Amino acid sequence: AQKVTQAQTEISVVEKEDVTLDCVYETRDTTYYLFWYKQPPSGELVFLIRRNSFDEQNEISGRYSWNFQKSTSSFNFTITASQVVDSAVYFCALSLVNTDKLIFGTGTRLQVFP
Amino acid sequence: DGGITQSPKYLFRKEGQNVTLSCEQNLNHDAMYWYRQDPGQGLRLIYYSQIVNDFQKGDIAEGYSVSREKKESFPLTVTSAQKNPTAFYLCASSIRPGGLGSPLHFGNGTRLTVT
């Protein structure tokens, strides 16, 4: 069975702190895609990053970085020097090549206080 | 600008009434999706469509119906058979079916309240 677990329901930090959002996935497939989405208070989900299962290279985009480790089935997301605008719900998701379904985790609500 | 438009943003209905949620995209995407979001449960797939005049049930299709008569439009009807219809509904699209790794583009959602 395929599953995405985001064990952190809610995280609160003070501005400028670094924060890591955890994502653990389960699948027996060897080819798959992993995603992170951000859901601000306005409601729409915003695509942040996609990784395929053959690319374990970590990625950095500004203050955002992602650590993909197949050995631990994890795809963690770190925000460096957090800002109030980072406050949102963040979802990790898994997509398999033999289906059209995107399997979402339950999300992590991040609150960044000034 | 291209995007996905969901309307209305808030919808109130009496129990026993069917209600249709609108979703329109001008991204020229082939695939469209409907998700339901409940507090603490993430997003669950209701229905999806890869091409016009074709759609498949997702994980929680009971009590819902869809149509895909045009590439741009994928309306969702919440029927009276849906036992717990109050939720936040999100429509999404992707340039290709999700199995090929295409990211989803989401609308702003419709919050449905049934009393």
Short mmCIF file of C-alpha atoms in Angstrom, two decimals:
data_model
loop_
_atom_site.label_atom_id
_atom_site.label_comp_id
_atom_site.label_asym_id
_atom_site.label_seq_id
_atom_site.Cartn_x
_atom_site.Cartn_y
_atom_site.Cartn_z
CA ALA A 1 0.00 0.00 0.00
CA GLN A 2 1.09 3.54 -0.66
CA LYS A 3 1.09 6.08 2.09
CA VAL A 4 2.49 9.47 3.01
CA THR A 5 3.03 10.37 6.65
CA GLN A 6 3.54 13.86 7.97
CA ALA A 7 3.85 13.24 11.69
CA GLN A 8 4.08 16.91 12.63
CA THR A 9 0.54 18.26 12.81
CA GLU A 10 1.53 21.79 13.76
CA ILE A 11 4.80 23.65 14.22
CA SER A 12 5.25 27.12 15.67
CA VAL A 13 8.45 29.10 15.29
CA VAL A 14 9.60 32.65 15.68
CA GLU A 15 10.69 34.58 12.64
CA LYS A 16 14.25 33.87 11.45
CA GLU A 17 14.30 30.41 12.96
CA ASP A 18 15.03 27.45 10.69
CA VAL A 19 12.33 24.79 10.52
CA THR A 20 12.19 21.31 9.00
CA LEU A 21 8.97 19.64 7.92
CA ASP A 22 9.17 15.86 7.85
CA CYS A 23 7.70 13.59 5.21
CA VAL A 24 7.92 9.81 5.17
CA TYR A 25 6.44 7.78 2.33
CA GLU A 26 5.68 4.14 1.68
CA THR A 27 5.62 2.41 -1.68
CA ARG A 28 6.96 -0.76 -3.23
CA ASP A 29 7.23 0.85 -6.64
CA THR A 30 10.71 1.76 -7.81
CA THR A 31 9.53 4.65 -9.96
CA TYR A 32 7.54 7.40 -8.34
CA TYR A 33 7.37 11.14 -7.83
CA LEU A 34 7.33 13.17 -4.65
CA PHE A 35 5.89 16.65 -4.28
CA TRP A 36 5.58 19.45 -1.77
CA TYR A 37 2.68 21.90 -1.88
CA LYS A 38 1.99 24.99 0.19
CA GLN A 39 -1.56 25.99 1.18
CA PRO A 40 -1.71 29.59 2.40
CA PRO A 41 -4.81 30.90 4.21
CA SER A 42 -6.38 31.80 0.85
CA GLY A 43 -6.93 28.09 0.25
CA GLU A 44 -5.31 27.18 -3.05
CA LEU A 45 -2.42 24.73 -3.04
CA VAL A 46 0.78 26.03 -4.58
CA PHE A 47 3.25 23.61 -6.12
CA LEU A 48 6.74 23.92 -4.62
CA ILE A 49 8.82 21.03 -5.90
CA ARG A 50 8.76 17.66 -7.63
CA ARG A 51 11.34 14.90 -7.29
CA ASN A 52 11.48 11.61 -9.15
CA SER A 53 12.66 8.47 -7.43
CA PHE A 54 15.89 8.32 -9.41
CA ASP A 55 17.09 11.75 -8.43
CA GLU A 56 18.30 11.88 -4.84
CA GLN A 57 20.16 15.10 -5.28
CA ASN A 58 19.12 17.65 -2.71
CA GLU A 59 17.71 20.90 -3.97
CA ILE A 60 17.89 24.45 -2.74
CA SER A 61 15.68 27.29 -3.88
CA GLY A 62 16.29 30.48 -1.98
CA ARG A 63 15.37 29.85 1.65
CA TYR A 64 13.82 26.50 0.79
CA SER A 65 15.71 23.21 0.63
CA TRP A 66 14.68 19.62 0.25
CA ASN A 67 16.42 16.47 1.44
CA PHE A 68 15.43 13.28 -0.36
CA GLN A 69 16.72 10.03 1.13
CA LYS A 70 15.50 6.77 -0.38
CA SER A 71 17.24 4.76 2.34
CA THR A 72 14.85 6.18 4.93
CA SER A 73 11.95 6.88 2.53
CA SER A 74 11.98 10.50 3.52
CA PHE A 75 11.59 13.77 1.66
CA ASN A 76 12.04 16.52 4.21
CA PHE A 77 11.58 20.22 3.62
CA THR A 78 13.60 22.89 5.40
CA ILE A 79 12.86 26.60 5.51
CA THR A 80 15.84 28.68 6.51
CA ALA A 81 15.33 32.00 8.29
CA SER A 82 11.56 31.62 8.35
CA GLN A 83 9.28 34.57 7.70
CA VAL A 84 5.70 35.33 8.65
CA VAL A 85 4.71 34.82 5.00
CA ASP A 86 5.80 31.19 5.32
CA SER A 87 2.83 30.54 7.58
CA ALA A 88 0.70 27.97 5.80
CA VAL A 89 -0.19 24.30 5.68
CA TYR A 90 2.39 22.25 3.82
CA PHE A 91 1.54 18.99 2.12
CA CYS A 92 3.83 16.23 0.96
CA ALA A 93 2.47 13.97 -1.79
CA LEU A 94 3.37 10.80 -3.67
CA SER A 95 2.53 9.93 -7.27
CA LEU A 96 2.99 6.52 -8.86
CA VAL A 97 3.53 6.03 -12.57
CA ASN A 98 0.90 3.32 -12.87
CA THR A 99 -1.94 5.44 -11.49
CA ASP A 100 -3.26 8.94 -11.86
CA LYS A 101 -3.65 9.46 -8.17
CA LEU A 102 -1.69 11.82 -6.01
CA ILE A 103 -1.51 10.53 -2.44
CA PHE A 104 -1.33 13.35 0.07
CA GLY A 105 -0.10 13.41 3.61
CA THR A 106 -2.30 15.03 6.23
CA GLY A 107 -0.30 18.23 6.14
CA THR A 108 1.76 20.24 8.62
CA ARG A 109 0.52 23.64 9.74
CA LEU A 110 3.43 26.03 10.14
CA GLN A 111 2.94 29.22 12.11
CA VAL A 112 5.71 31.77 12.04
CA PHE A 113 5.38 34.49 14.66
CA PRO A 114 7.04 37.89 14.36
CA ASP B 1 -3.38 34.95 -16.83
CA GLY B 2 -4.05 31.24 -17.02
CA GLY B 3 -5.48 29.45 -14.06
CA ILE B 4 -8.29 27.52 -12.47
CA THR B 5 -11.46 29.25 -11.39
CA GLN B 6 -13.76 27.73 -8.82
CA SER B 7 -17.06 29.27 -7.98
CA PRO B 8 -18.58 30.15 -5.69
CA LYS B 9 -16.06 30.56 -2.89
CA TYR B 10 -18.68 29.87 -0.23
CA LEU B 11 -21.83 27.81 -0.72
CA PHE B 12 -24.63 27.07 1.69
CA ARG B 13 -27.28 24.43 1.13
CA LYS B 14 -30.01 22.69 3.01
CA GLU B 15 -29.72 18.98 3.64
CA GLY B 16 -31.33 16.93 0.89
CA GLN B 17 -30.51 19.35 -1.91
CA ASN B 18 -28.10 18.62 -4.71
CA VAL B 19 -25.51 21.28 -5.37
CA THR B 20 -23.06 21.78 -8.25
CA LEU B 21 -19.60 23.24 -7.82
CA SER B 22 -18.04 24.89 -10.82
CA CYS B 23 -14.46 24.42 -12.02
CA GLU B 24 -13.07 26.06 -15.15
CA GLN B 25 -9.47 26.07 -16.39
CA ASN B 26 -7.84 27.97 -19.24
CA LEU B 27 -4.48 26.22 -18.99
CA ASN B 28 -5.29 23.79 -21.81
CA HIS B 29 -4.63 20.93 -19.40
CA ASP B 30 -5.85 17.45 -20.27
CA ALA B 31 -6.39 16.11 -16.77
CA MET B 32 -8.69 17.51 -14.10
CA TYR B 33 -9.36 16.45 -10.53
CA TRP B 34 -11.66 17.04 -7.60
CA TYR B 35 -10.37 16.73 -4.05
CA ARG B 36 -12.10 17.05 -0.75
CA GLN B 37 -10.29 18.50 2.25
CA ASP B 38 -11.39 17.93 5.83
CA PRO B 39 -9.53 19.13 8.92
CA GLY B 40 -6.72 16.78 9.84
CA GLN B 41 -7.33 14.44 6.89
CA GLY B 42 -5.38 15.97 4.08
CA LEU B 43 -6.80 15.81 0.58
CA ARG B 44 -8.84 12.91 -0.69
CA LEU B 45 -9.55 12.29 -4.36
CA ILE B 46 -13.21 12.27 -5.40
CA TYR B 47 -13.11 12.01 -9.20
CA TYR B 48 -10.63 12.64 -11.97
CA SER B 49 -10.72 12.95 -15.72
CA GLN B 50 -7.89 12.42 -18.18
CA ILE B 51 -9.76 13.47 -21.33
CA VAL B 52 -13.07 14.92 -22.41
CA ASN B 53 -16.09 12.63 -21.96
CA ASP B 54 -14.18 10.30 -19.68
CA PHE B 55 -13.74 10.24 -15.91
CA GLN B 56 -12.88 7.79 -13.14
CA LYS B 57 -13.84 7.43 -9.52
CA GLY B 58 -11.34 8.35 -6.89
CA ASP B 59 -11.19 7.11 -3.34
CA ILE B 60 -14.38 8.74 -2.07
CA ALA B 61 -16.72 9.00 -5.08
CA GLU B 62 -19.91 7.87 -3.33
CA GLY B 63 -22.50 10.63 -3.25
CA TYR B 64 -20.77 12.68 -5.94
CA SER B 65 -21.09 12.94 -9.72
CA VAL B 66 -19.10 14.75 -12.41
CA SER B 67 -19.16 15.47 -16.11
CA ARG B 68 -16.44 16.41 -18.59
CA GLU B 69 -18.20 17.69 -21.68
CA LYS B 70 -15.57 20.31 -22.41
CA LYS B 71 -11.83 20.28 -21.83
CA GLU B 72 -12.05 23.48 -19.80
CA SER B 73 -14.83 22.46 -17.46
CA PHE B 74 -15.20 19.77 -14.80
CA PRO B 75 -18.24 20.46 -12.58
CA LEU B 76 -18.85 18.43 -9.43
CA THR B 77 -22.33 17.68 -8.14
CA VAL B 78 -22.71 16.87 -4.49
CA THR B 79 -25.87 14.82 -4.24
CA SER B 80 -28.18 14.26 -1.30
CA ALA B 81 -26.66 10.78 -1.03
CA GLN B 82 -23.41 12.22 0.28
CA LYS B 83 -23.66 11.73 4.04
CA ASN B 84 -21.19 14.38 5.16
CA PRO B 85 -21.00 16.98 2.41
CA THR B 86 -19.73 19.89 4.49
CA ALA B 87 -16.10 20.33 3.46
CA PHE B 88 -13.62 22.34 1.45
CA TYR B 89 -13.55 21.25 -2.20
CA LEU B 90 -10.54 21.79 -4.40
CA CYS B 91 -10.38 21.43 -8.16
CA ALA B 92 -7.06 20.83 -9.88
CA SER B 93 -5.63 20.22 -13.32
CA SER B 94 -2.41 18.93 -14.81
CA ILE B 95 -0.99 19.11 -18.28
CA ARG B 96 -0.77 15.33 -18.39
CA PRO B 97 -2.23 12.61 -16.21
CA GLY B 98 -0.75 12.54 -12.73
CA GLY B 99 0.98 9.22 -13.22
CA LEU B 100 3.54 10.92 -15.41
CA GLY B 101 4.66 13.22 -12.63
CA SER B 102 2.93 16.37 -13.79
CA PRO B 103 2.36 18.82 -10.93
CA LEU B 104 -1.20 19.76 -10.13
CA HIS B 105 -2.45 23.32 -10.41
CA PHE B 106 -5.20 24.11 -7.93
CA GLY B 107 -8.11 26.49 -7.79
CA ASN B 108 -8.96 28.57 -4.72
CA GLY B 109 -11.52 26.09 -3.52
CA THR B 110 -15.19 26.15 -2.60
CA ARG B 111 -16.25 25.84 1.00
CA LEU B 112 -19.57 24.00 1.13
CA THR B 113 -21.73 24.07 4.23
CA VAL B 114 -24.81 21.89 4.41
CA THR B 115 -27.24 22.34 7.28
#
